[in-house]
Each structure stands twice: as structure tokens, then as C-alpha cells.
Amino acid sequence: MSRKDLCIVGAGPAGMAAAVAARQNGLSVTVLDEAPRPGGQIYRDITRAPQQRQALLGPDYRAGAGLAQAFAQSGSVHLAGASVWHIEEDGAGFVLSYSTDEGSRVVEANALIVATGALERPMPLPGWTLPGVTTTGALQILMKSAGVLAESPVLVGCGPLQLLLAAQLVAAGRPPRAIVETVPAENMRRALKHLPRALRGAGYLVKGAGLLARLRRAGVPIYRDARDIVLEGEDRLEAVSFRSRGRAHRIETGSAGLHHGVVPNPQVTRLMRCEHRWHDSQRAFVPVCDAYGESSVPGLFVAGDGAGIRGARSAALAGRLAALRVAERAGQAASPEIAKLRRALARDAAVRPFLETLYAPCAQALSPAEDTLVCRCEEVTAGQVRAAAKAHAPGPNQVKSFLRTGMGPCQGRVCGLAVTALLAESSGRSPDETGYFRIRPPLKPLSLSELAEFVPDEE
Amino acid sequence: MYTRSEPVTTPVHFTFEGRPMQAQAGETVAAALLAGNVGAFRDTPVSGTARAPYCMMGTCFECLVTIDGRPNRQACMTEIREGMAVTRQKGAA
């Protein structure tokens, strides 16, 4: 079996940029990605989307085309449709087990860059499991990957993605019915102290103002400071009801997009027992990494949103930085580009504290009502988790064995942070003290026949 | 409650619950079903309630369907193919 200098998990901006940089430095590279085509979620189907669709999605989407082309020409081995389900250290590096339509295989590498990006922060609200309720990201993925548009969706929550998708739907001639924003008035006041620093990344602020202006011109109603949100319906979504500035509203719709930020996808770094710490401002766990993205596991780097949310531009910079460090470790002279990349990363991050404060997660979803489901797979409510916390469950893994939260097919991807938050709320302990689910292989459900046919010594 | 903003130029034919449907080549099973206004993809094993895609990116497993007799397929991660027989997943399969 051939051993690579570098394996990269994920072919979004971080993974593609890392692969390009590593190949420029003569490393052998294999990139594994679940999707049939490169791009990750931010550039989903960028190599396939027709020009007209790309134009509607705008310049930030189109920016991925150049990177995808450089990646395609880089000489990296791209294993598309490959789900990594286990990674082990073997003394000298890493052994990755992955599955495709043809079964399971392994690939070995001296160094590993985890570029698995972000997940949307789960938004447990009453009725959020009804068909017709999706994440806002899901609505954008439908547009990017298929040109399929939701009919008059109501976008509930907060964050730049809400405004971006709304503007993209306006451009497509199919504006959303409304934006229901969960930002309390005091957030702007709190965020203002971060504004001077954010001006270093003024491009993001200008972009945001432009999106708001376009939505205003298109007449998309924005309801501010929304609370008491309920997604109503029997067997599918029929309406969104809420209170905004003291008044009750009810908007009929068959589609709602929920979004209140994204969080690092923790599956691989948790599986590898990398050290994680709670990030107060991002309200999520992030793996502890050095200035190059190397985690507490030597040789395992994390690049992109998986190392803390910084967006697509920083993801590409961080991917490049990590790859140059891997090349240096493999015996190459330190690249003069490294200092430049680190400066660019610092500049690009300047806007984050402002955005994180202004668009702090929705309070109602962070501490859901007793009868709201937090675990969608096993249908466990917030009240059940709180009761378990009071009765006998000191940590997420005890709750998991009592209630099965995190044992369904999503393996805690959706309920993980909610369970930690509910336990922390009940005990008064910090999220760091409370901890997170112990993530075990396989990372994706495997059929027994696939496991039985598993051939570990083939690539 | 979804519509296509582009014409289907390279049609792929498949069935859902035996009903003939059409999709654009290269898109996912989930996109094809939503564009065909399929409301529910599966019933949950716990309470039997109807579910449909939530994340569209392989995270939530709400879009599980049975494809050509193989259960537990993530519709949002699987490309639609000519002749596929897709059925709703009922409970744990």
C-alpha cells in the first residue's frame, strides 16, 4: 500500500487550497471528500453550476471556481464520494478508513489536514422537525446544486447567511416572504465596541450593508427581535408565529429556513481525541491549535471553519498555511509566504468579534422549552435532558446512555451542543467542565456487509 | 413547496414509491424529490412521524430513503441515476 505525504479530509476551500499548496511543494496528496464533486458547501457544485445560476449566487460563490480549477490541475488524488469513517495513528502517521459505493478501503499518510468545515448550529424550536423546515444553508445548497428554490420561505434566526440567501432569492426573482430576525436590540450596542477593529475588515461590513439595501429595495419585510417562535403545522409546516417588539405575528408558509450561525464540525477532531476548548464568543467548542493549525495530536492539522469559524476566505488561507507547514516538516525550507498568510488571516478575522456579538445565537433555541425536541433522531426533549441532568447524569455521555441522545444515525451532530448547553445550564458548570459526547468510529453508519467485505490492505 | 428555476436539460427518470418522476442529471436524490414536491422522505422509528431533509449536507440523516432495495441511503449525498427505485424509509431499516 502506498503511503502519502499528506491526506486531506474535505474538499472545500481549506482542503482544496491545502492540496494545491502541498502539490506545489512536491508532496504526494490524497484528498477524501464525501461529495461527488469538490467545493464543500460554500462552493457546492461550483464545477457544474451553469453560468446563469452562478451569476444569481454572486461573486463570493464564483470565487470558488478558480480554486476548484487549480485543485483539479494540482495532481492531487481526489477520492470523491468517500466517507472517512475511522482514523488511527500508526506511530509514523495516520491510517484512514473510508467507504465509497464500492465498499471500504484504507489510505495511509504521514500528515493529516482535517478540513471538514462547519455544521449549522442546531436550532431547536417548537416544530423544527416538521417537513418544510430546513436550515437556511439547506435552501442555499438546493439553489447551488440544483437551481431548486423554496417557495416564499420565511427565514428565521440571524447571521450573514440569512441576508445573503435572501438577496440571492431576490436576484432569482423569488424573494423570501419575510426575515424573522432573533437579534435583541442590545446586541448592536454590545457589538459597537468591536466596530473599530471590524473596520480592518471593512469589506465584510460594506457587503452586509449592500445586502440589507437590496432587501429593503425589494420590499422583503424584516421582523426584528423575534421571540416565542413556533413552527406550526400538523404533518408539514403551515405557518411561522412569533412576537416581534411586543406584537404577535403569524405568517403562513410551507417553507422555513432556520439559521443562527455555524459551528465547527467536531467529528474527526473529537474522534482523534484532539484537545478542545469552549470558545465563549463563538459559543462552540474549537480544537486547540497552534499558529499553523496543528492540533494537540502531532501531525494532525485543522484548517478552515473546523478550527473555529472564520469563513471561506480564511479557510483557503489556513489550508495553504497548514500545507506549507507540512512541507517544512517534510524537509523543505520554511516558506517566506507563511508570514504573509498569517497577516492576511489576522486581517480577515478582524470582523469576527463584531459579527459574533451582533449575531449571537438565538436565546430561545439555546435554552429550548421543556417539550421541544433537541435530539431529532431519538426524539428526546429538552425537558428529558434537564430531568436526566438533575437525576443522575453528570455528563453528555451518561445522558447518551440514559436517553439515547447522540446514538441515532446523526451520532450527535445535531444535538451535541444542545445537550452540553442543557447540562451546563442545569449544573451551573462551564461547557468545558461539562464536556461533549465521546465520538467513536464508525463516523458514518456502515452496513454489516460493508464491514464484512472491508479489505484493509488495498488503496 | 419548491420549484425549479432552470429547465431540465438532461433528464433522468426514476420512481418514488412507484410513481414515475424526472430529475436533472447530476443532482442529488434529495433535490430531485423536493423539486418533485415529495413532502415526506421517511417515518421515524420512535414515533412514526414524517420527516424530510433538514440540512442537505449529510449531517442530520433526516433524508434517509431506500434506494434500489438498500435502506438508510442519505438522499442528500446520493446522486440520482437513471432507473433508480426510491422508496420512503419506514422506521429503522
XYZ file of C-alpha atoms in Angstrom:
552
model
C 0.000 0.000 0.000
C 1.377 3.374 -0.932
C 1.800 5.935 1.798
C 1.132 9.607 1.064
C 2.986 12.585 2.434
C -0.364 14.182 3.186
C -4.008 13.211 3.391
C -6.665 15.890 3.483
C -10.220 15.243 4.622
C -12.630 17.646 2.932
C -12.543 19.371 -0.459
C -13.951 22.758 0.472
C -11.866 25.934 0.330
C -9.445 24.816 3.081
C -8.927 21.334 1.670
C -8.543 22.445 -1.940
C -6.116 25.257 -1.058
C -4.090 22.893 1.126
C -3.869 20.346 -1.690
C -2.729 22.960 -4.211
C -0.030 24.303 -1.878
C 1.180 20.843 -0.914
C 1.475 19.764 -4.534
C 3.350 22.975 -5.416
C 5.812 21.873 -2.774
C 6.187 18.410 -4.219
C 4.221 16.449 -1.631
C 2.089 13.474 -2.589
C -1.509 14.246 -1.658
C -4.784 12.359 -1.378
C -7.973 14.316 -0.718
C -11.017 12.445 0.554
C -14.428 14.075 0.324
C -17.963 12.818 0.757
C -19.394 14.759 -2.157
C -19.200 13.659 -5.790
C -17.572 16.986 -6.761
C -15.207 19.390 -4.972
C -16.251 22.682 -3.392
C -17.543 21.840 0.062
C -20.815 23.524 0.991
C -19.702 27.094 0.283
C -18.714 26.259 -3.312
C -21.087 23.330 -3.667
C -21.211 22.139 -7.277
C -19.171 25.120 -8.476
C -17.704 22.914 -11.235
C -21.156 22.025 -12.514
C -23.443 25.007 -11.873
C -24.480 26.793 -15.087
C -23.229 30.362 -15.589
C -26.641 31.901 -15.028
C -27.028 30.192 -11.648
C -23.525 31.275 -10.671
C -24.428 34.859 -11.548
C -27.501 34.749 -9.272
C -25.423 33.323 -6.427
C -22.914 36.135 -6.783
C -19.164 36.794 -6.656
C -18.485 35.026 -3.350
C -19.729 31.764 -4.859
C -17.966 32.314 -8.165
C -14.719 32.910 -6.271
C -14.590 29.148 -5.775
C -14.275 28.391 -9.493
C -10.601 29.375 -9.712
C -9.689 27.371 -6.650
C -11.587 24.316 -7.899
C -9.741 24.555 -11.207
C -6.343 24.868 -9.516
C -7.259 21.856 -7.386
C -8.285 19.800 -10.428
C -4.929 20.587 -12.072
C -2.857 20.115 -8.918
C -2.067 16.439 -9.370
C -3.726 15.504 -6.091
C -5.574 12.214 -5.896
C -9.197 13.204 -5.283
C -11.284 10.412 -3.790
C -14.795 11.743 -4.386
C -17.805 10.196 -2.718
C -15.504 8.867 0.011
C -16.765 8.975 3.602
C -13.982 8.710 6.149
C -15.317 6.534 8.967
C -12.214 5.927 11.064
C -8.700 7.316 11.525
C -5.960 5.731 13.604
C -2.421 6.795 14.419
C 0.145 4.182 13.450
C 3.281 5.643 15.026
C 4.542 7.346 11.878
C 1.297 8.913 10.712
C -2.329 8.138 10.104
C -4.412 5.329 8.639
C -7.763 6.470 7.264
C -10.611 4.032 6.642
C -13.187 5.282 4.186
C -16.145 3.934 2.314
C -17.453 4.550 -1.190
C -20.160 2.890 -3.273
C -17.649 0.112 -3.939
C -17.011 -0.665 -0.272
C -14.421 0.246 2.310
C -10.699 0.887 1.825
C -7.802 2.459 3.702
C -5.197 5.057 2.834
C -2.100 5.999 4.853
C -0.354 9.334 5.243
C 2.462 10.919 7.206
C 0.450 14.052 7.932
C -3.238 14.843 8.049
C -5.153 18.052 7.413
C -8.733 17.949 8.671
C -10.746 20.366 6.540
C -14.246 19.199 7.348
C -15.642 22.688 7.821
C -18.700 23.713 9.723
C -22.161 22.481 10.593
C -25.118 24.746 11.034
C -25.743 25.384 14.694
C -28.825 23.330 15.553
C -31.870 25.487 16.180
C -34.306 23.556 18.385
C -37.564 25.496 18.207
C -41.098 24.152 18.603
C -41.992 22.360 15.368
C -38.498 22.330 13.870
C -38.806 18.697 12.823
C -41.776 19.343 10.530
C -41.218 18.666 6.818
C -40.753 22.055 5.180
C -38.489 23.300 7.958
C -34.841 23.180 6.921
C -31.682 25.043 7.717
C -31.130 28.189 5.679
C -27.955 26.537 4.453
C -30.060 23.696 3.066
C -32.105 26.158 0.999
C -28.898 27.656 -0.348
C -27.455 24.210 -1.122
C -30.619 23.395 -3.102
C -30.090 26.576 -5.105
C -26.370 25.965 -5.662
C -26.609 22.289 -6.507
C -29.874 22.099 -8.416
C -31.301 25.560 -9.077
C -34.262 24.460 -6.953
C -35.855 27.287 -4.960
C -38.112 27.211 -1.931
C -41.477 28.864 -2.420
C -41.701 32.099 -0.359
C -39.692 30.835 2.596
C -39.597 32.600 5.941
C -36.002 32.895 7.148
C -35.843 32.614 10.935
C -32.808 33.437 13.062
C -29.786 35.623 12.463
C -26.469 35.962 10.716
C -24.949 36.958 7.401
C -26.208 33.806 5.674
C -29.832 34.864 6.237
C -29.242 38.141 4.428
C -27.123 36.544 1.703
C -29.644 33.839 0.817
C -32.479 36.382 0.924
C -30.585 38.586 -1.552
C -29.833 35.585 -3.768
C -33.524 34.649 -3.809
C -34.388 38.254 -4.671
C -31.891 38.098 -7.550
C -33.583 34.896 -8.752
C -36.928 36.711 -8.759
C -38.236 34.552 -5.891
C -37.880 36.691 -2.762
C -38.456 35.204 0.680
C -41.761 36.039 2.337
C -40.006 37.526 5.376
C -36.910 37.557 7.524
C -37.677 36.919 11.176
C -34.599 38.116 12.988
C -33.850 36.931 16.526
C -31.383 39.719 17.362
C -32.301 41.623 20.537
C -31.733 45.393 20.367
C -28.948 45.308 22.960
C -26.765 43.166 20.668
C -25.993 46.131 18.426
C -24.981 48.215 21.425
C -22.721 45.408 22.659
C -21.272 44.864 19.188
C -20.362 48.519 18.712
C -17.285 48.219 20.910
C -15.893 45.725 18.379
C -16.609 48.033 15.460
C -13.242 49.861 15.351
C -11.439 46.535 15.000
C -14.003 45.313 12.483
C -13.196 48.282 10.253
C -9.930 46.493 9.384
C -12.188 44.052 7.562
C -14.475 46.767 6.258
C -15.187 44.795 3.086
C -17.457 42.486 5.068
C -19.358 45.428 6.591
C -19.825 47.064 3.181
C -21.077 43.759 1.806
C -23.553 43.398 4.651
C -24.860 46.933 4.179
C -25.252 46.232 0.459
C -27.302 43.098 1.154
C -29.578 44.997 3.544
C -30.072 47.767 0.997
C -31.038 45.241 -1.690
C -33.542 43.565 0.637
C -35.048 46.926 1.544
C -35.406 47.855 -2.123
C -37.053 44.516 -2.853
C -39.504 45.125 -0.007
C -38.615 41.991 1.967
C -40.097 42.531 5.432
C -37.678 42.117 8.328
C -39.201 41.488 11.757
C -36.743 42.471 14.491
C -36.116 40.996 17.911
C -38.362 37.979 17.333
C -39.236 35.785 20.305
C -41.624 32.950 21.172
C -41.174 31.436 17.725
C -43.356 28.446 16.820
C -43.182 26.479 13.586
C -46.796 25.424 13.190
C -48.279 22.513 11.293
C -49.720 19.007 11.586
C -47.652 16.825 9.289
C -45.883 19.659 7.488
C -45.080 23.306 8.068
C -48.066 25.623 7.661
C -47.054 28.852 9.404
C -44.438 30.617 11.493
C -45.712 32.504 14.514
C -43.689 34.782 16.791
C -43.691 38.019 18.742
C -41.714 41.000 17.476
C -41.375 44.151 19.574
C -44.381 43.222 21.629
C -46.709 42.355 18.738
C -47.842 38.858 17.770
C -47.420 37.763 14.155
C -48.355 34.675 12.172
C -47.046 34.167 8.633
C -48.394 31.318 6.528
C -45.715 29.459 4.588
C -44.735 25.953 3.577
C -41.021 26.613 3.949
C -38.867 27.995 6.741
C -35.084 28.314 6.805
C -33.550 28.259 10.276
C -30.114 29.698 10.912
C -28.230 31.200 13.819
C -24.658 30.690 12.828
C -22.379 27.783 12.084
C -20.087 25.799 14.387
C -17.005 23.646 13.766
C -17.763 20.108 12.620
C -16.216 18.256 15.574
C -16.483 14.642 14.422
C -12.922 13.972 13.218
C -11.061 16.064 15.812
C -13.175 14.524 18.603
C -12.613 11.016 17.224
C -8.864 11.712 17.301
C -9.112 12.958 20.913
C -7.659 16.362 19.973
C -7.873 18.820 22.835
C -10.904 21.127 22.514
C -11.818 24.294 24.339
C -15.019 26.281 24.617
C -14.930 29.496 22.572
C -17.074 31.963 24.506
C -17.708 34.354 21.651
C -18.441 31.653 19.050
C -20.445 29.622 21.578
C -18.900 26.356 20.446
C -16.003 24.016 21.129
C -12.935 24.524 18.951
C -9.878 22.279 18.697
C -6.784 23.792 20.310
C -4.310 24.540 17.505
C -1.004 26.351 17.136
C -0.446 29.270 14.760
C -0.164 26.863 11.809
C -3.263 24.890 12.624
C -1.557 21.886 14.220
C -3.738 20.304 16.885
C -2.696 18.633 20.143
C -2.196 15.444 18.094
C 1.209 15.847 16.381
C 0.938 15.856 12.597
C -2.823 16.443 12.650
C -3.693 19.919 11.373
C -7.110 21.548 11.275
C -7.765 24.152 8.581
C -10.880 26.157 7.853
C -14.055 26.516 9.874
C -13.365 23.227 11.684
C -10.729 25.128 13.685
C -13.124 27.959 14.601
C -15.489 29.915 12.370
C -13.707 32.408 10.102
C -15.362 31.962 6.727
C -14.322 30.762 3.292
C -11.567 33.280 2.557
C -9.720 32.481 5.776
C -10.320 28.776 5.182
C -8.309 28.899 1.956
C -5.525 30.885 3.646
C -5.429 28.466 6.581
C -5.374 25.448 4.267
C -2.386 26.877 2.442
C -0.635 27.723 5.705
C -1.085 24.221 7.112
C 0.191 22.629 3.891
C 3.313 24.815 3.878
C 3.988 23.741 7.458
C 3.599 20.087 6.484
C 6.067 20.667 3.630
C 8.503 22.281 6.055
C 8.210 19.247 8.343
C 8.899 17.011 5.355
C 12.267 18.712 4.966
C 11.633 21.780 2.840
C 12.894 25.246 3.676
C 10.380 27.382 5.548
C 8.343 29.344 3.022
C 8.537 33.148 3.114
C 4.827 33.066 2.291
C 3.989 31.909 5.811
C 4.323 35.342 7.434
C 2.170 36.853 4.692
C -0.547 34.250 5.162
C -0.620 34.843 8.901
C -1.034 38.593 8.429
C -3.844 38.033 5.931
C -5.569 35.659 8.360
C -5.388 38.225 11.168
C -6.849 40.912 8.909
C -9.647 38.635 7.718
C -10.567 37.717 11.310
C -10.927 41.346 12.423
C -14.661 41.447 11.693
C -15.457 38.296 13.685
C -15.936 39.682 17.242
C -18.375 42.265 15.844
C -20.355 39.651 13.910
C -20.257 37.137 16.776
C -21.663 39.702 19.205
C -24.274 41.178 16.884
C -25.452 37.781 15.648
C -25.149 35.848 18.910
C -27.224 32.648 18.805
C -30.973 32.817 19.365
C -31.698 32.629 23.122
C -34.901 30.625 22.637
C -33.013 27.888 20.771
C -30.056 27.846 23.189
C -32.344 27.032 26.077
C -35.317 25.277 24.483
C -38.715 24.898 26.134
C -39.323 21.642 28.030
C -41.303 19.922 25.278
C -39.078 20.991 22.354
C -37.145 18.106 20.780
C -33.383 18.552 20.952
C -32.409 15.100 19.642
C -34.232 14.702 16.340
C -33.118 11.096 15.741
C -34.259 9.585 19.044
C -36.946 12.216 19.697
C -35.717 13.397 23.085
C -36.947 16.704 24.517
C -35.047 19.426 26.347
C -37.131 18.591 29.426
C -35.956 14.976 29.369
C -32.322 16.075 29.168
C -32.808 18.525 32.054
C -34.516 15.824 34.135
C -31.687 13.385 33.435
C -29.182 16.061 34.436
C -30.984 16.567 37.760
C -31.447 12.869 38.461
C -28.180 11.184 37.743
C -26.341 12.244 34.619
C -23.250 14.354 35.221
C -22.077 14.498 31.591
C -23.184 14.139 27.969
C -22.082 10.504 27.785
C -24.260 9.495 30.737
C -27.216 11.326 29.164
C -26.441 9.425 25.983
C -26.705 6.055 27.707
C -29.887 7.032 29.590
C -31.785 8.766 26.798
C -30.040 7.627 23.574
C -29.294 11.239 22.588
C -26.391 11.008 20.182
C -26.979 7.326 19.453
C -29.176 7.795 16.391
C -27.844 7.912 12.842
C -26.590 11.538 13.123
C -24.367 10.462 16.033
C -24.864 13.685 17.941
C -24.019 16.051 15.116
C -27.342 17.826 15.597
C -27.935 17.528 19.366
C -24.356 17.587 20.718
C -24.021 21.251 21.584
C -27.620 21.426 22.828
C -27.022 18.562 25.261
C -23.826 20.181 26.579
C -25.645 23.511 26.966
C -28.603 21.972 28.811
C -26.310 20.104 31.208
C -24.218 23.224 31.823
C -27.411 25.206 32.459
C -28.682 22.614 34.950
C -25.433 22.162 36.865
C -24.053 25.693 36.689
C -20.770 24.279 35.394
C -18.960 25.629 32.341
C -19.196 23.902 28.943
C -15.509 22.935 29.304
C -16.268 21.216 32.619
C -19.395 19.631 31.158
C -17.645 18.239 28.083
C -19.026 16.738 24.895
C -20.084 13.365 23.513
C -17.262 10.856 23.114
C -17.137 10.331 19.358
C -16.379 6.778 18.290
C -15.908 5.023 14.957
C -17.520 4.493 12.558
C -18.110 8.203 11.919
C -20.776 7.282 9.390
C -23.126 4.322 9.767
C -21.766 1.296 7.904
C -23.728 -1.757 6.883
C -22.557 -5.060 8.315
C -21.959 -6.411 4.813
C -19.704 -3.447 4.062
C -17.729 -4.120 7.207
C -17.516 -7.801 6.357
C -16.075 -7.024 2.919
C -13.612 -4.488 4.352
C -10.160 -5.002 2.815
C -7.669 -3.090 4.927
C -4.605 -3.548 2.722
C -5.745 -2.018 -0.545
C -5.893 1.527 -1.728
C -43.178 23.902 -1.977
C -40.114 24.005 -4.178
C -39.772 24.914 -7.826
C -37.076 24.626 -10.453
C -35.607 27.892 -11.647
C -33.988 26.181 -14.639
C -35.316 23.813 -17.311
C -34.399 20.129 -17.110
C -31.914 19.739 -19.973
C -30.538 16.251 -19.260
C -33.456 14.293 -17.853
C -33.026 11.272 -15.611
C -36.014 9.020 -14.915
C -36.625 7.357 -11.583
C -39.507 6.325 -9.340
C -40.565 7.321 -5.852
C -42.976 4.926 -4.172
C -43.549 3.512 -7.641
C -44.543 6.896 -9.088
C -42.514 7.890 -12.181
C -40.505 11.085 -11.719
C -37.942 13.111 -13.598
C -34.811 14.912 -12.483
C -31.832 16.743 -13.895
C -28.701 14.603 -14.267
C -26.068 15.310 -11.629
C -28.385 16.474 -8.885
C -28.949 14.611 -5.637
C -31.854 12.295 -4.906
C -32.975 14.782 -2.231
C -33.023 17.723 -4.646
C -34.902 15.619 -7.200
C -37.540 14.580 -4.647
C -38.012 18.105 -3.280
C -38.287 19.523 -6.810
C -40.973 16.881 -7.376
C -42.703 18.163 -4.227
C -42.302 14.999 -2.217
C -43.316 16.081 1.273
C -42.061 13.279 3.497
C -38.973 11.126 2.925
C -39.296 8.797 5.899
C -41.164 7.964 9.092
C -39.190 7.968 12.319
C -38.501 4.692 14.138
C -39.547 6.162 17.502
C -42.938 7.812 16.899
C -43.548 7.153 13.218
C -43.811 10.847 12.346
C -42.971 12.110 8.882
C -39.622 13.765 8.237
C -37.942 15.460 5.287
C -34.472 16.900 4.634
C -33.225 19.382 7.202
C -29.534 20.083 6.405
C -28.950 18.886 2.800
C -25.275 18.334 3.627
C -25.034 14.872 5.121
C -25.253 15.889 8.768
C -28.763 15.283 10.054
C -29.788 11.971 8.420
C -33.392 13.177 8.119
C -33.462 12.392 4.387
C -32.884 8.642 4.728
C -34.627 6.667 1.991
C -34.419 3.205 0.493
C -32.765 3.146 -2.930
C -32.967 0.021 -5.116
C -33.715 -2.041 -2.036
C -30.814 -0.647 0.043
C -32.092 1.120 3.148
C -30.536 4.049 5.055
C -29.322 5.944 1.990
C -28.701 9.645 2.541
C -30.751 11.195 -0.262
C -28.813 14.468 0.015
C -25.465 12.756 -0.584
C -26.526 10.376 -3.354
C -26.587 11.359 -6.994
C -29.775 10.491 -8.869
C -29.339 7.782 -11.537
C -31.477 6.581 -14.409
C -33.912 3.879 -13.303
C -33.450 4.298 -9.554
C -36.331 2.981 -7.450
C -36.595 5.199 -4.377
C -38.979 4.448 -1.532
C -39.843 6.105 1.714
C -37.993 4.667 4.687
C -40.360 3.422 7.348
C -38.843 3.239 10.817
C -35.436 1.666 11.346
C -34.356 -0.431 8.397
